Tab-separated table of C-alpha atoms in Angstrom:
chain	number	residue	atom	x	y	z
E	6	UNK	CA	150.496	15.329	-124.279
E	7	UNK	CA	149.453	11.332	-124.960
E	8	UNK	CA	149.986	9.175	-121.676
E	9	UNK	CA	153.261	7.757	-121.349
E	10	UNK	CA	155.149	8.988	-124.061
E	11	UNK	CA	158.338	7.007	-125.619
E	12	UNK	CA	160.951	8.871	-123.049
E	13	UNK	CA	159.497	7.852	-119.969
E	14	UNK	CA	158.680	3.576	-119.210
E	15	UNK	CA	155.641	2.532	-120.402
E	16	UNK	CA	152.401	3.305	-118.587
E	17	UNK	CA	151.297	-0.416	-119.850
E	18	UNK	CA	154.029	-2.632	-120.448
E	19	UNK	CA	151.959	-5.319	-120.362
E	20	UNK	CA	148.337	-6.974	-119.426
E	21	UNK	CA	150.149	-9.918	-117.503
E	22	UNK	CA	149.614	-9.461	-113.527
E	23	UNK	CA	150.364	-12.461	-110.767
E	24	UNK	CA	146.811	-12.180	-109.365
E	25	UNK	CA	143.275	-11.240	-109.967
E	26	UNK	CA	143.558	-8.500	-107.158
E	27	UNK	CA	146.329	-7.038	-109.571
E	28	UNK	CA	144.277	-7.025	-112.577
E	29	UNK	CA	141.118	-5.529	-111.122
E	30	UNK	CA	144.223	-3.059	-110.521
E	31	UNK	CA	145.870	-2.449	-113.493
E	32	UNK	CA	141.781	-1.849	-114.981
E	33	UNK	CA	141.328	1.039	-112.643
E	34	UNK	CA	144.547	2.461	-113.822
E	35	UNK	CA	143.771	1.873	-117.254
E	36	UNK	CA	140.336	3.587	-116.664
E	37	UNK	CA	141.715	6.543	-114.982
E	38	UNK	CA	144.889	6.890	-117.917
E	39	UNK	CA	141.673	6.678	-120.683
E	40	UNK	CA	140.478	9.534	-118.815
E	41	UNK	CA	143.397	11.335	-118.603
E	42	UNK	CA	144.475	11.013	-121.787
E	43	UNK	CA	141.129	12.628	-123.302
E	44	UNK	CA	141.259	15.264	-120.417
E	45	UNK	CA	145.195	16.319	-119.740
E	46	UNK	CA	144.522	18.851	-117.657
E	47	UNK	CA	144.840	17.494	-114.162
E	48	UNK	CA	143.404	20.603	-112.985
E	49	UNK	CA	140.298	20.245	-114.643
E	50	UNK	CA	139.980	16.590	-113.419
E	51	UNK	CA	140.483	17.524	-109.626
E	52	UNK	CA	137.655	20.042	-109.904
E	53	UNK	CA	135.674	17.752	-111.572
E	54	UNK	CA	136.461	14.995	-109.073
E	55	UNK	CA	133.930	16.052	-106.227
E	56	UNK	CA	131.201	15.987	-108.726
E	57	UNK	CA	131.030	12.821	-109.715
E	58	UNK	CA	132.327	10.529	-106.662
E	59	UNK	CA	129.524	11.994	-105.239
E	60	UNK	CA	127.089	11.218	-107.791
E	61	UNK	CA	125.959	7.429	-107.561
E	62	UNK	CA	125.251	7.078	-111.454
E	63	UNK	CA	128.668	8.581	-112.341
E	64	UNK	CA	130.232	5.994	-110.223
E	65	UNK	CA	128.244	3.195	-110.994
E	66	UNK	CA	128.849	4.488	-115.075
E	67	UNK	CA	132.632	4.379	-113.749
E	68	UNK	CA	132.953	0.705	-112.582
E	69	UNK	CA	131.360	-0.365	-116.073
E	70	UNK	CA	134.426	0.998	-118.085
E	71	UNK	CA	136.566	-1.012	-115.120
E	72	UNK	CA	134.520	-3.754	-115.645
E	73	UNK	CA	134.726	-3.984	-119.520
E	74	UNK	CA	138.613	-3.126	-118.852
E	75	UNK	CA	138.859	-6.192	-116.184
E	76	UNK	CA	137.642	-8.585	-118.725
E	77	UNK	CA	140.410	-8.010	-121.464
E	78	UNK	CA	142.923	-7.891	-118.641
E	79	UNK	CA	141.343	-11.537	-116.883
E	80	UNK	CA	141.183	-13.174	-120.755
E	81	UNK	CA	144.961	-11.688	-121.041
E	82	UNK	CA	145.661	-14.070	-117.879
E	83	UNK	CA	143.845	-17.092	-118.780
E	84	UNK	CA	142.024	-15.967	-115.985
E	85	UNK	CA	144.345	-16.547	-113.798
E	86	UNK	CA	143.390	-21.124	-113.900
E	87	UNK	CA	147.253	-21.338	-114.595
N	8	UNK	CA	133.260	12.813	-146.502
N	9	UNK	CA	134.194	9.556	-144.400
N	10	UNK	CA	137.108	9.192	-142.631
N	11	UNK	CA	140.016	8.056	-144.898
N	12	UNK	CA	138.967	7.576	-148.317
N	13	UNK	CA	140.631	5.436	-151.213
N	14	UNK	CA	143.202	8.685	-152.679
N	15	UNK	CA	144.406	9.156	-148.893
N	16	UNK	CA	146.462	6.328	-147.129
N	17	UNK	CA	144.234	4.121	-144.613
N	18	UNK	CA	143.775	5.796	-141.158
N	19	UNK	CA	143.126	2.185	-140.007
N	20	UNK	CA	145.572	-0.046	-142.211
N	21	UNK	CA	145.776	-2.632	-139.332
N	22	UNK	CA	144.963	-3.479	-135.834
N	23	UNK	CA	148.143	-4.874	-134.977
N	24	UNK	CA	150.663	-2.974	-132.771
N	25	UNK	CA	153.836	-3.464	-130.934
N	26	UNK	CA	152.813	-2.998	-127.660
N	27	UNK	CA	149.495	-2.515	-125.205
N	28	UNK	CA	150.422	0.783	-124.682
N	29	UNK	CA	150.311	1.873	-128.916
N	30	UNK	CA	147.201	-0.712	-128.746
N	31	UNK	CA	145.958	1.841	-126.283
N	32	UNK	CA	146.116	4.266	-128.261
N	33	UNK	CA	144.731	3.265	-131.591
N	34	UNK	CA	142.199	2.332	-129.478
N	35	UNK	CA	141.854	6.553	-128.374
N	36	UNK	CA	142.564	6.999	-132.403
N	37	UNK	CA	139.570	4.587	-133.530
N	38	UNK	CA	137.074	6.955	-130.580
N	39	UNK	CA	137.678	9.956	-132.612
N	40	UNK	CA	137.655	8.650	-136.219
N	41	UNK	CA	134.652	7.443	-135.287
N	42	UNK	CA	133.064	10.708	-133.847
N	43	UNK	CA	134.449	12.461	-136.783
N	44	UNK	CA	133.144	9.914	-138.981
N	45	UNK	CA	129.471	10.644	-137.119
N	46	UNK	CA	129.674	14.638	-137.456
N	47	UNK	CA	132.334	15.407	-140.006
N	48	UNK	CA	132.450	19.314	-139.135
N	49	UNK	CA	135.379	19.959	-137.476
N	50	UNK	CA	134.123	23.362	-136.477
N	51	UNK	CA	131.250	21.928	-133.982
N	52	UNK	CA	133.419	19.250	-132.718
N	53	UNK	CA	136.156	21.724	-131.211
N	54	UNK	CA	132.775	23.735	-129.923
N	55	UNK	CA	131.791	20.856	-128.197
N	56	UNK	CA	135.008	19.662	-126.888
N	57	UNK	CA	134.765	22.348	-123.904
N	58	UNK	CA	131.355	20.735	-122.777
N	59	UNK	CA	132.293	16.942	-122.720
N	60	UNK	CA	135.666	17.295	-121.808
N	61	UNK	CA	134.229	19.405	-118.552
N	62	UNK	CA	131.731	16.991	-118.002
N	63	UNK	CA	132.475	14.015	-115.643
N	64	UNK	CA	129.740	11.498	-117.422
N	65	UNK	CA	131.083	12.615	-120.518
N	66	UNK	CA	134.517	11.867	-120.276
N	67	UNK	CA	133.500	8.399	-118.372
N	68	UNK	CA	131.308	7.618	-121.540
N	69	UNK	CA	134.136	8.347	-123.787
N	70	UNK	CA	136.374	6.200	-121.485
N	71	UNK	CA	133.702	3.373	-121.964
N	72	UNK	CA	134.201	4.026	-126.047
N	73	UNK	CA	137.712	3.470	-125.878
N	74	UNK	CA	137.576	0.291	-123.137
N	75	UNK	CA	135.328	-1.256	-125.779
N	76	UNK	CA	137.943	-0.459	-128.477
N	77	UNK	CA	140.420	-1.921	-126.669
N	78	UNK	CA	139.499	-4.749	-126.444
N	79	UNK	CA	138.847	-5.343	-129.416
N	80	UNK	CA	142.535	-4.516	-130.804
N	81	UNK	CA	144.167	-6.567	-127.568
N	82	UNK	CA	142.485	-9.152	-128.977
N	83	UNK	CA	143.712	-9.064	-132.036
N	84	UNK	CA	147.385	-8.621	-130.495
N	85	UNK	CA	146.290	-11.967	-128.730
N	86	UNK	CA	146.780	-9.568	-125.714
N	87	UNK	CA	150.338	-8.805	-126.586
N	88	UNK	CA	151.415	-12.466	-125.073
N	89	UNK	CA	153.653	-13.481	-127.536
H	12	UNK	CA	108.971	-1.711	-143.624
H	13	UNK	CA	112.295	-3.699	-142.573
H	14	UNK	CA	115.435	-2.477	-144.142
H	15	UNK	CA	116.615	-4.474	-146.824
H	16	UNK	CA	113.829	-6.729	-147.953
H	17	UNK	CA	113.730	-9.450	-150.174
H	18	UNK	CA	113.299	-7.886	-153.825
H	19	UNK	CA	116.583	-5.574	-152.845
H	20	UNK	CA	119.414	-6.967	-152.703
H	21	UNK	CA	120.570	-7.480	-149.133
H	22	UNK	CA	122.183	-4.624	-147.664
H	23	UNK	CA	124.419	-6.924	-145.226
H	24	UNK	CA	125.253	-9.924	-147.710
H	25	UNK	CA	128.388	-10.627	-145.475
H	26	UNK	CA	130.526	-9.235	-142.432
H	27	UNK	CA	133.808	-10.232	-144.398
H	28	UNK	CA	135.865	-6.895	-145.651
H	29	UNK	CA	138.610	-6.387	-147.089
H	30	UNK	CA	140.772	-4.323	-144.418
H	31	UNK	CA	139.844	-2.808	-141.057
H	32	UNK	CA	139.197	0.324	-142.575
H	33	UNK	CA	136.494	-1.110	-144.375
H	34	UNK	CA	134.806	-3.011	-141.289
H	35	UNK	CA	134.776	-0.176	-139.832
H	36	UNK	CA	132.543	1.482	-142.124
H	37	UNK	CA	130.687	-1.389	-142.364
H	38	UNK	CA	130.134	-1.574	-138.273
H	39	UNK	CA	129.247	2.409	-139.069
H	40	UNK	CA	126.745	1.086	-141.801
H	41	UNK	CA	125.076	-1.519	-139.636
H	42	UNK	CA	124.456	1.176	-136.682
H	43	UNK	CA	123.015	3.462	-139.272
H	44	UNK	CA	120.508	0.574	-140.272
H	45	UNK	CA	119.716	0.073	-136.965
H	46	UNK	CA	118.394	3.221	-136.456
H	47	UNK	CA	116.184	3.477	-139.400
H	48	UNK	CA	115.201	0.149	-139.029
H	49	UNK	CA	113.722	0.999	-135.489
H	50	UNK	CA	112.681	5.146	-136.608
H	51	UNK	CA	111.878	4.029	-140.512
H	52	UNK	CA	110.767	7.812	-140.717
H	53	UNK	CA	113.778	9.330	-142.915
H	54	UNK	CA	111.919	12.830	-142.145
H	55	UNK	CA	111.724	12.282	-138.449
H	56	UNK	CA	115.541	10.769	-138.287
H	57	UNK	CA	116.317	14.133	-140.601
H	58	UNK	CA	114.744	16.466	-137.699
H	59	UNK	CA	116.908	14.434	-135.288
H	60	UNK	CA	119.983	14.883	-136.854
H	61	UNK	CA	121.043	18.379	-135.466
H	62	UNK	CA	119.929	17.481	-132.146
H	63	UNK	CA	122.040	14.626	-131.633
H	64	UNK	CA	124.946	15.762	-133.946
H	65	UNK	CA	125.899	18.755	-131.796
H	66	UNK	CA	125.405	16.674	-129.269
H	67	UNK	CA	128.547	15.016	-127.121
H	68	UNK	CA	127.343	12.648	-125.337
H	69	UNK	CA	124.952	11.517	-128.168
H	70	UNK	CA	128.146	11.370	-130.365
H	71	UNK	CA	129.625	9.291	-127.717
H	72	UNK	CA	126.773	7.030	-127.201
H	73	UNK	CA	126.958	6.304	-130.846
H	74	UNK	CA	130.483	5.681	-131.446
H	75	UNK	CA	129.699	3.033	-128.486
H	76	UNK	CA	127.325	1.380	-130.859
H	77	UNK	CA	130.240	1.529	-133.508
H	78	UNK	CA	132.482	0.028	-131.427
H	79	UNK	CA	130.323	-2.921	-130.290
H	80	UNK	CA	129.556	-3.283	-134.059
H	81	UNK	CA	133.430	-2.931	-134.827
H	82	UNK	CA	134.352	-5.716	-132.535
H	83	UNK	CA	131.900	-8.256	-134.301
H	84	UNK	CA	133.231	-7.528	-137.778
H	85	UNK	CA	136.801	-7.473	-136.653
H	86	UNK	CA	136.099	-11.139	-134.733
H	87	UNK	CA	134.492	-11.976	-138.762
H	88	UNK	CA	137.513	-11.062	-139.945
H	89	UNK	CA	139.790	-13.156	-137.671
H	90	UNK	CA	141.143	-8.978	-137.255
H	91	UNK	CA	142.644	-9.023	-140.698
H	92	UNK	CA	145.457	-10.874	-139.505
H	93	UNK	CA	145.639	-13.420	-142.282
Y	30	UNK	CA	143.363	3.448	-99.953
Y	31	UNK	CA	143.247	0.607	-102.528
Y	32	UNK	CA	140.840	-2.618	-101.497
Y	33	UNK	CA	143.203	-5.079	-100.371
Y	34	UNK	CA	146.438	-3.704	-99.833
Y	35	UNK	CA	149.056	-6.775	-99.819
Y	36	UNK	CA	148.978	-6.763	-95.815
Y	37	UNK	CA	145.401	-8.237	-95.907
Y	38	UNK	CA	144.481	-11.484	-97.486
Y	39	UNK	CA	143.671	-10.352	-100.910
Y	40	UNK	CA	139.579	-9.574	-101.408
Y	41	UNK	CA	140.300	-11.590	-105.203
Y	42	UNK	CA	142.412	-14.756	-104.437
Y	43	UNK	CA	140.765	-16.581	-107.466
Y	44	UNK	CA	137.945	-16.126	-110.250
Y	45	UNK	CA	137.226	-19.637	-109.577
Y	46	UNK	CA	133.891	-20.461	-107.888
Y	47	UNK	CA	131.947	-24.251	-107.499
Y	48	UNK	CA	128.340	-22.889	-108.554
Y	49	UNK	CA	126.925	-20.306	-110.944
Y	50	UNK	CA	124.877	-18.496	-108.004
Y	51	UNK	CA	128.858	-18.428	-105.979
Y	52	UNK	CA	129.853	-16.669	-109.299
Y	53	UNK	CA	126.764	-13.949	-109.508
Y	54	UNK	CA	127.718	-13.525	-105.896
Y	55	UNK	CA	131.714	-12.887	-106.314
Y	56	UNK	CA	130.595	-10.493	-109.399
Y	57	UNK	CA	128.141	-8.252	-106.803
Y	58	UNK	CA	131.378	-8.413	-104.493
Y	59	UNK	CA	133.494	-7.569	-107.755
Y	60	UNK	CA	130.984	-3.956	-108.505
Y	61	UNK	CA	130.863	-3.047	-105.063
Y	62	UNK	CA	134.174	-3.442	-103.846
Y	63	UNK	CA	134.951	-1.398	-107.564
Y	64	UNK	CA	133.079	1.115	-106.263
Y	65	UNK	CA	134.498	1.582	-102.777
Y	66	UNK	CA	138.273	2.065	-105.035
Y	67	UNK	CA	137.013	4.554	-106.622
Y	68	UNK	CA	135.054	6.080	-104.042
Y	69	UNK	CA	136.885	4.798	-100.883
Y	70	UNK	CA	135.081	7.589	-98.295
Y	71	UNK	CA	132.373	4.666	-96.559
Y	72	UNK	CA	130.386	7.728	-95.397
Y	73	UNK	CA	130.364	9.262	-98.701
Y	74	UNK	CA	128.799	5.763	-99.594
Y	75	UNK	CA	126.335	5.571	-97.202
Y	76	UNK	CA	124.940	8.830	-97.789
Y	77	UNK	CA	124.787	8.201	-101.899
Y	78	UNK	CA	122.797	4.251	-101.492
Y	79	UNK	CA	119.257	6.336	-100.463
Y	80	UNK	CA	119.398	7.900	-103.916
Y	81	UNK	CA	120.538	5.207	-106.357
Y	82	UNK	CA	118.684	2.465	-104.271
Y	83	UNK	CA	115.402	4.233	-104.800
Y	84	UNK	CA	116.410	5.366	-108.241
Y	85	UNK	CA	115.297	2.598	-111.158
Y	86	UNK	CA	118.235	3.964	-113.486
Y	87	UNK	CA	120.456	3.838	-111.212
Y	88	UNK	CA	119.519	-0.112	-110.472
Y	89	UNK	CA	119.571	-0.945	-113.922
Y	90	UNK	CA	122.831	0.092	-114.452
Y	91	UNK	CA	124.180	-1.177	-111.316
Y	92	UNK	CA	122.809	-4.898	-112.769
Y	93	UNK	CA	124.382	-3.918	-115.931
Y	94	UNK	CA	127.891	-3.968	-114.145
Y	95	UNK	CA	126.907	-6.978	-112.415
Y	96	UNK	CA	126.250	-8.752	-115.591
Y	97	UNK	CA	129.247	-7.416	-116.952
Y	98	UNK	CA	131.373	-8.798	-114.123
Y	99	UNK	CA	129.329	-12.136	-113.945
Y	100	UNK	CA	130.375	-12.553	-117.985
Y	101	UNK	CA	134.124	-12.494	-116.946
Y	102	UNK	CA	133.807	-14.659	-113.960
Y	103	UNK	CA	131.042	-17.363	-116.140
Y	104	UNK	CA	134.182	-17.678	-118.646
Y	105	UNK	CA	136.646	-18.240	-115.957
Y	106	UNK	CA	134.869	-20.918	-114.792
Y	107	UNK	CA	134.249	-22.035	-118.669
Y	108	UNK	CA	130.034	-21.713	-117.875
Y	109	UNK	CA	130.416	-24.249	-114.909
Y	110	UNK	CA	129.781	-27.046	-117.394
Y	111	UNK	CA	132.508	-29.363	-116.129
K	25	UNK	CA	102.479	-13.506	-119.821
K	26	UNK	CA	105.647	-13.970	-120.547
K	27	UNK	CA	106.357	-14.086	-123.923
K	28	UNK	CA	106.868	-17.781	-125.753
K	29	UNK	CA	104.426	-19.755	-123.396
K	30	UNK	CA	104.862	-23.464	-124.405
K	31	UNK	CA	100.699	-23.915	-125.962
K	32	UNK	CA	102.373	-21.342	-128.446
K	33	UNK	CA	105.268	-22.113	-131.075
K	34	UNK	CA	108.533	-20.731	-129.868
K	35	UNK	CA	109.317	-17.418	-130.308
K	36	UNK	CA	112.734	-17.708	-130.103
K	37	UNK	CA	113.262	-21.901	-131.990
K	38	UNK	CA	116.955	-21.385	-133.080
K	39	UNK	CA	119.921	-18.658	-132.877
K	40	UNK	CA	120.941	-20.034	-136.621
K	41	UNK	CA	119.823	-17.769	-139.493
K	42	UNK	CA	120.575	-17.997	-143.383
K	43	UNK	CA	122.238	-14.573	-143.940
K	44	UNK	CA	123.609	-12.184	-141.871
K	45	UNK	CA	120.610	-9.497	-142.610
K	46	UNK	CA	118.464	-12.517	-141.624
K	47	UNK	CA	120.680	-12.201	-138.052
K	48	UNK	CA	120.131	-8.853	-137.737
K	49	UNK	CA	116.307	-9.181	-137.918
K	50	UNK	CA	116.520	-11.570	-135.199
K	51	UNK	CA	118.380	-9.061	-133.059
K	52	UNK	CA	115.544	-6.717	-133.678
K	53	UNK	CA	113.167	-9.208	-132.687
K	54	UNK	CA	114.930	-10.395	-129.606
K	55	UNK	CA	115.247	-6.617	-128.495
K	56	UNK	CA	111.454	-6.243	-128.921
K	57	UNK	CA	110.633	-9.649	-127.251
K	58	UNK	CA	112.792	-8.170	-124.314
K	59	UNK	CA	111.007	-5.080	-123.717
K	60	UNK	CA	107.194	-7.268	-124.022
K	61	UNK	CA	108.580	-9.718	-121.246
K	62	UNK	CA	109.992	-6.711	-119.046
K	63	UNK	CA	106.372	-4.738	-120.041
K	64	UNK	CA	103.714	-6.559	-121.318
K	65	UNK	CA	100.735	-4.354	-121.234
K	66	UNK	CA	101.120	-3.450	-125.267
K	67	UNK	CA	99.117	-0.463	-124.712
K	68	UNK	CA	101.458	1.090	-122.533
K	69	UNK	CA	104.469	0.272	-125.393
K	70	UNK	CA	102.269	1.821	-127.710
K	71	UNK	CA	101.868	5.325	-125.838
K	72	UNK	CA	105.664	5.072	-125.185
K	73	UNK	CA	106.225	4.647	-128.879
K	74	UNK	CA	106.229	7.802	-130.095
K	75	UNK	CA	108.736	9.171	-127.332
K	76	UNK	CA	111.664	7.100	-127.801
K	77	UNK	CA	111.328	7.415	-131.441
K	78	UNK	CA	111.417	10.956	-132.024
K	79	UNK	CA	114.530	10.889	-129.303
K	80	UNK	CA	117.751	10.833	-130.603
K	81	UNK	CA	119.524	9.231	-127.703
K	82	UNK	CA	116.679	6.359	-127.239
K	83	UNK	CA	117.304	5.355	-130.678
K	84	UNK	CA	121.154	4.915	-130.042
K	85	UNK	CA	120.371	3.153	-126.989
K	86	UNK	CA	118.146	0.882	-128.796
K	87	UNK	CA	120.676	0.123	-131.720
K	88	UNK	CA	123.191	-0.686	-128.803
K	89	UNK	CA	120.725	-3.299	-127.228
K	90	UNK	CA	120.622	-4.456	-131.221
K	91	UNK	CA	124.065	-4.610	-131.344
K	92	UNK	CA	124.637	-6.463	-128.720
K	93	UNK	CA	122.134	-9.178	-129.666
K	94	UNK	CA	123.491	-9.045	-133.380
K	95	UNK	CA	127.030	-10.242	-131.699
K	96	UNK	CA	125.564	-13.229	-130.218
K	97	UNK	CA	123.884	-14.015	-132.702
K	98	UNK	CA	126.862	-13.803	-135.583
K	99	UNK	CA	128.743	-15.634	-133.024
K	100	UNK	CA	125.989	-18.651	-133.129
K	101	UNK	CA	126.329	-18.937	-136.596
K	102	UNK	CA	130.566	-18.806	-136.948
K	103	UNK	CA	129.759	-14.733	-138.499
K	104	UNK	CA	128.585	-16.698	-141.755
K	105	UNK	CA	131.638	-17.509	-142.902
K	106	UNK	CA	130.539	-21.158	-143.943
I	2	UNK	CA	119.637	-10.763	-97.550
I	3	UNK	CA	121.609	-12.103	-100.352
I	4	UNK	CA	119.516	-13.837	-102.650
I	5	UNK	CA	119.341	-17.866	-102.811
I	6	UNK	CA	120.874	-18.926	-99.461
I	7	UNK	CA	122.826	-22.251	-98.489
I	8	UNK	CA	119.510	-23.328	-96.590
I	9	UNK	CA	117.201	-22.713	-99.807
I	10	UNK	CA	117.159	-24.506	-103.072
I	11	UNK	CA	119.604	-22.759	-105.518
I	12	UNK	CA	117.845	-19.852	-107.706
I	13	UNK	CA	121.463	-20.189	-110.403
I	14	UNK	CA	122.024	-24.146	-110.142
I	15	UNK	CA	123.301	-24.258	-114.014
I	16	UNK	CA	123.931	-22.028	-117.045
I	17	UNK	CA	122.280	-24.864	-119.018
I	18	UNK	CA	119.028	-24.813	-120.750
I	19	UNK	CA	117.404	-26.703	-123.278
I	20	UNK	CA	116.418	-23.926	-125.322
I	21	UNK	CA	116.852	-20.299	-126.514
I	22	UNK	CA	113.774	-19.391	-124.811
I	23	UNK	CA	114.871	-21.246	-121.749
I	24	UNK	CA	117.993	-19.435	-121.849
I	25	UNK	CA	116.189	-15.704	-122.453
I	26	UNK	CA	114.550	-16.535	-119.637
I	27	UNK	CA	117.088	-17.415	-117.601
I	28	UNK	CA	118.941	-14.102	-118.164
I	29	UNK	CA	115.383	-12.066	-117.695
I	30	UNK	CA	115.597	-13.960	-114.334
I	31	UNK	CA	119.673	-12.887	-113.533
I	32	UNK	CA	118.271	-9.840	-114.630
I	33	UNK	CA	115.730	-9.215	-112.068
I	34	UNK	CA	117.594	-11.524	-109.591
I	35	UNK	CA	120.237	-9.097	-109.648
I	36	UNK	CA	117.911	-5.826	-109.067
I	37	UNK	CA	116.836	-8.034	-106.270
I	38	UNK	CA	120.413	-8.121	-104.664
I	39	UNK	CA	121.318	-4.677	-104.798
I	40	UNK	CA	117.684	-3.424	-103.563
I	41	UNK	CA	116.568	-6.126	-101.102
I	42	UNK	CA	113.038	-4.179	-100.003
I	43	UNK	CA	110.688	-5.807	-102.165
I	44	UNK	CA	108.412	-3.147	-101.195
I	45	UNK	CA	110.356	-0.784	-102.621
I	46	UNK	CA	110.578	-2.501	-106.308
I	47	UNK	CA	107.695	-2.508	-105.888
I	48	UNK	CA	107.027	1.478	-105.755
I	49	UNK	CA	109.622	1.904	-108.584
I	50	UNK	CA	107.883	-0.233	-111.453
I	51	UNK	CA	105.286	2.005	-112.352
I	52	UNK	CA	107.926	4.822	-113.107
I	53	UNK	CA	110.414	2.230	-115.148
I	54	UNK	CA	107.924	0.133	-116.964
I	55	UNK	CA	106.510	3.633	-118.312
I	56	UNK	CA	109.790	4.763	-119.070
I	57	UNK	CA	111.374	4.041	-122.508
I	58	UNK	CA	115.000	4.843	-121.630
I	59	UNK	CA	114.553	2.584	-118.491
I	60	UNK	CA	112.736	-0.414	-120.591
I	61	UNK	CA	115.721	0.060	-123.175
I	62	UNK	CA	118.229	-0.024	-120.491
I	63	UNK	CA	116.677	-2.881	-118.982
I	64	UNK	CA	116.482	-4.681	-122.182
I	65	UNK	CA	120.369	-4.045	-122.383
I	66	UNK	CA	121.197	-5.628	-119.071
I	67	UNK	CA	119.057	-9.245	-120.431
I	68	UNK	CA	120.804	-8.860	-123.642
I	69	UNK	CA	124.313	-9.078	-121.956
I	70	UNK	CA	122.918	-11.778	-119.381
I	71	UNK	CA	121.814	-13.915	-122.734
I	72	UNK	CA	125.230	-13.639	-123.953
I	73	UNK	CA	126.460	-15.243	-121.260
I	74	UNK	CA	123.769	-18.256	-121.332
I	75	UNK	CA	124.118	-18.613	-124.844
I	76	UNK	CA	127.543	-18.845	-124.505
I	77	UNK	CA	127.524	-21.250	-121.913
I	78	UNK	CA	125.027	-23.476	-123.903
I	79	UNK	CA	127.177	-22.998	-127.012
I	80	UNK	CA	124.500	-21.212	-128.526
I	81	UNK	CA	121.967	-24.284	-128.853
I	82	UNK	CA	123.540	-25.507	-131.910
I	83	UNK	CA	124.410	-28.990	-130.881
């Protein structure tokens, strides 16, 4: 079942957030709903979760896709210079 | 044969959408055209799903694909500000 | 021997397309280039093909280069929003 | 528990830095502290640096995300050409 | 050495190209430069040669460096759309 | 340590160089800066260079990170065209 589907509020209303801190939020979740929408199957994701925030490359592989998501967020905000 | 082809309608007919959350997803939409436009058989992509979809660096990767895409289309929705 | 020299015409005469759908096969295109023009071998890229075809996170890598490719034709394009 | 819950002064006031070397330095701060979210077990940490700090993959891809994060904050600060 | 030393003619004079094919041959050649700066010793390229180009996943790695080059690149010279 | 400290001479001063070449350069130097950061022991870089320099995935990946570090520079010196 696709993330957030039209019954329930939006997962991502919006990329607008009052603060950096809250962007470099809203990219984690975005990273973790991209992962959970091509894996639904939270049980699958829980077992997999030991592996790989134990593994240095997965993480390090896993702050790249919140890295690339932090920059659309931060050009969303003007980079938050308002 | 290549994903959407003149006699069918376009399966990308615009990177506009209504809200981050739809942008979201054509952004998941555009990941798989493009792996099916890379190995058209159906038939070995649902034998591989298992594998990647198992596979903590795989579904990061894939996460990566669609971060990438993403940005791209919030872009084009000048990041939904309007 | 490069891809596309000058007594051919050029294989990328412009980044301009007609509709997403079309820049998209063109950001397809230019990946494919780029492999043969680094691996010019057809019969070596041939022997490759199963390998990487069957394989995910080759497919994924790929559609990464797709997407990188995808976002410079869309930015071209001004995203077919005119 | 997320880096910089509201209690604490937040760990990203501001993009904003007055020097290019203040700016690689925020985006090292940006990767690690991106890390520790995802991975918030210190210990767990601790135990993984050995391998991926002796490991030139793992280096190379940690500079990756550096760069990546350095892009974002080099725009916020439009290149420090003011 | 690195590559470029100022007795010799620039390697790298200009980021402006003619066509968009002629772009994409500078991306190639700013992707080889970068691996001669990082390794010099052109023997030791030479022996690697044959490894990364009979390896699927090198090759997409490579076309992604290519990519990535190609976008800065089109982006120096306004995608050709003068 | 972290690199470049208040009491030295700053190793990132400006963005700005007068060339392309200056600016590949430059982000060969982030690029290596930045291993530097994460991996303080020179020693230690030391030990690992044999096994990436003879690596072609590592070069490649290497070659990635300078690509996305010229970006930036070129960027910031509006890609040399004035």
């Amino acid at each position: 079942q696709e993330a957030g589907t039209d019954d329930e509020a939006s997962w991502l209303p919006s990329l607008i957030t009052a603060t950096p801190e809250e962007g470099f939020e809203l990219a984690v979740k975005m990273s973790r709903t991209s992962v959970k929408t091509i894996q639904p199957d939270v049980e699958v994701l829980k077992k997999l979760r030991p592996a790989y925030a134990h593994d240095p490359d997965s993480l390090i592989a896993a702050t790249h896709v919140v890295a690339v998501n932090f920059r659309t967020i931060a050009e969303a905000n003007n980079y938050w210079r308002d």
